[in-house]
C-alpha atoms as one frame of an Amber mdcrd trajectory, in Angstrom:
protein
 -46.036 -38.276  77.879 -47.842 -39.914  74.917 -48.357 -38.002  71.630 -51.500
 -35.917  71.914 -52.012 -36.608  75.626 -52.948 -32.983  76.426 -55.437 -32.947
  73.551 -56.769 -36.326  74.675 -57.259 -35.114  78.248 -59.179 -32.051  77.046
 -61.334 -34.181  74.728 -62.133 -36.631  77.517 -63.077 -33.783  79.837 -65.453
 -32.402  77.189 -66.976 -35.853  76.617 -67.534 -36.343  80.346 -69.115 -32.900
  80.692 -71.676 -33.834  78.028 -72.159 -37.420  79.182 -70.848 -38.771  75.873
 -68.538 -41.608  74.841 -65.971 -42.167  72.092 -64.649 -45.042  69.983 -61.824
 -45.198  67.466 -61.415 -46.840  64.056 -57.797 -46.812  62.965 -55.754 -47.983
  60.038 -52.541 -45.979  59.520 -52.264 -45.114  63.217 -52.630 -48.729  64.337
 -54.230 -47.903  67.679 -52.289 -44.747  68.544 -55.437 -42.609  68.875 -56.896
 -45.118  71.322 -53.537 -45.236  73.112 -53.502 -41.449  73.487 -57.017 -41.494
  74.922 -56.432 -44.404  77.284 -53.125 -42.959  78.516 -55.235 -40.434  80.419
 -56.192 -41.673  83.896 -59.928 -42.227  84.230 -60.466 -42.541  80.482 -62.591
 -45.664  80.923 -65.646 -43.575  81.736 -65.664 -42.088  78.202 -63.689 -44.471
  75.947 -65.731 -47.523  74.936 -63.118 -49.125  72.675 -61.469 -49.138  69.317
 -61.072 -50.992  66.060 -57.695 -51.434  64.376 -58.677 -52.314  60.832 -55.435
 -52.381  58.907 -56.673 -54.602  56.074 -59.540 -53.834  53.728 -61.212 -57.087
  54.754 -61.304 -55.962  58.381 -62.659 -52.530  57.406 -65.538 -54.337  55.718
 -66.052 -57.049  58.335 -65.776 -54.948  61.503 -66.952 -51.511  60.373 -69.196
 -52.239  57.407 -67.130 -50.293  54.878 -68.631 -51.397  51.548 -66.317 -53.400
  49.307 -67.455 -51.121  46.474 -65.957 -48.074  48.258 -62.651 -49.868  48.675
 -62.652 -51.051  45.050 -63.659 -47.685  43.556 -61.720 -45.118  45.633 -59.517
 -47.197  47.932 -58.907 -47.338  51.645 -57.061 -44.018  51.616 -60.059 -41.858
  50.752 -62.661 -39.509  52.147 -65.365 -42.132  51.586 -63.486 -44.812  53.513
 -62.707 -42.498  56.464 -66.388 -41.502  56.576 -67.621 -45.104  56.549 -65.009
 -46.151  59.130 -66.105 -43.427  61.576 -69.800 -44.119  61.037 -69.234 -47.869
  61.385 -67.281 -47.433  64.615 -70.045 -45.287  66.121 -72.698 -47.780  65.043
 -70.872 -50.961  66.061 -69.570 -49.653  69.408 -72.618 -47.680  70.470 -70.358
 -44.701  71.237 -71.723 -41.176  70.931 -68.754 -40.138  68.804 -66.211 -42.041
  66.747 -63.013 -40.965  65.058 -61.254 -42.736  62.180 -57.842 -42.590  60.523
 -56.749 -43.980  57.168 -53.698 -42.968  55.183 -50.202 -43.631  53.932 -47.667
 -43.196  56.725 -44.724 -44.355  54.620 -41.968 -44.689  53.942 -43.345 -46.589
  50.916 -46.798 -47.042  49.440 -47.298 -43.576  48.027 -48.099 -42.533  44.468
 -48.549 -39.297  42.533 -52.273 -39.309  43.351 -51.837 -40.515  46.923 -48.460
 -39.411  48.289 -46.819 -40.595  51.489 -48.277 -38.473  54.281 -51.801 -38.374
  52.797 -54.294 -39.049  55.585 -58.063 -38.851  55.859 -59.546 -38.413  59.329
 -63.236 -38.835  60.026 -65.413 -38.059  62.999 -69.013 -39.202  63.270 -71.721
 -38.453  65.804 -73.925 -41.522  66.200 -76.978 -39.261  66.191 -75.722 -36.620
  63.810 -73.241 -35.478  61.216 -69.958 -36.890  59.976 -66.992 -34.734  59.052
 -63.871 -35.799  57.170 -60.604 -33.896  56.823 -57.846 -34.481  54.277 -54.246
 -33.833  55.319 -50.823 -34.323  53.804 -48.358 -34.468  56.678 -44.626 -34.108
  55.979 -42.005 -36.245  57.629 -41.147 -39.836  58.360 -43.572 -42.569  59.411
 -43.498 -41.698  63.121 -44.025 -38.000  62.406 -46.968 -38.655  60.059 -48.592
 -40.959  62.602 -48.093 -38.520  65.499 -49.531 -35.636  63.425 -52.495 -37.836
  62.512 -53.224 -38.605  66.173 -53.205 -34.904  67.048 -55.396 -33.982  64.075
 -57.851 -36.765  64.945 -58.155 -35.554  68.532 -58.653 -31.979  67.309 -61.362
 -33.059  64.844 -63.197 -35.023  67.526 -62.990 -32.039  69.877 -64.331 -29.779
  67.147 -67.295 -32.095  66.569 -68.144 -31.846  70.281 -67.866 -28.068  70.318
 -70.085 -27.795  67.222 -72.822 -30.039  68.577
């Protein structure tokens, strides 16, 4: 079973019940959120696609994240996660989009942005955007798996709220 598969199945069921779709925009998870969603049989009726934007240039080119955001606060930030989610919803046409950006480790951390720091965004194409900040303990695989689960939970919460 894939990480987050139960959460993914529940999210997909909720999307189907409301006639909505989802897209992903991922950096630190490198496609794992999309993988969790598409591991569920029948996911193609709710998952429209995903963007793996590991570099800043791809975040700008594919999702419209302003270069000024990346220069001023960096890719691992609330502002970047917000713009990634909003860009994924806009560019894909999905009803809902979820984004992940962070430092999975083992290197790359600093005092201000430690290894395990992750920002997760969820945006409704026709509504609000929410971003959560997490610091997950553990090695790279553990941080990435925790990020997938938190992203699926945030997306589910956005559906329940709206």
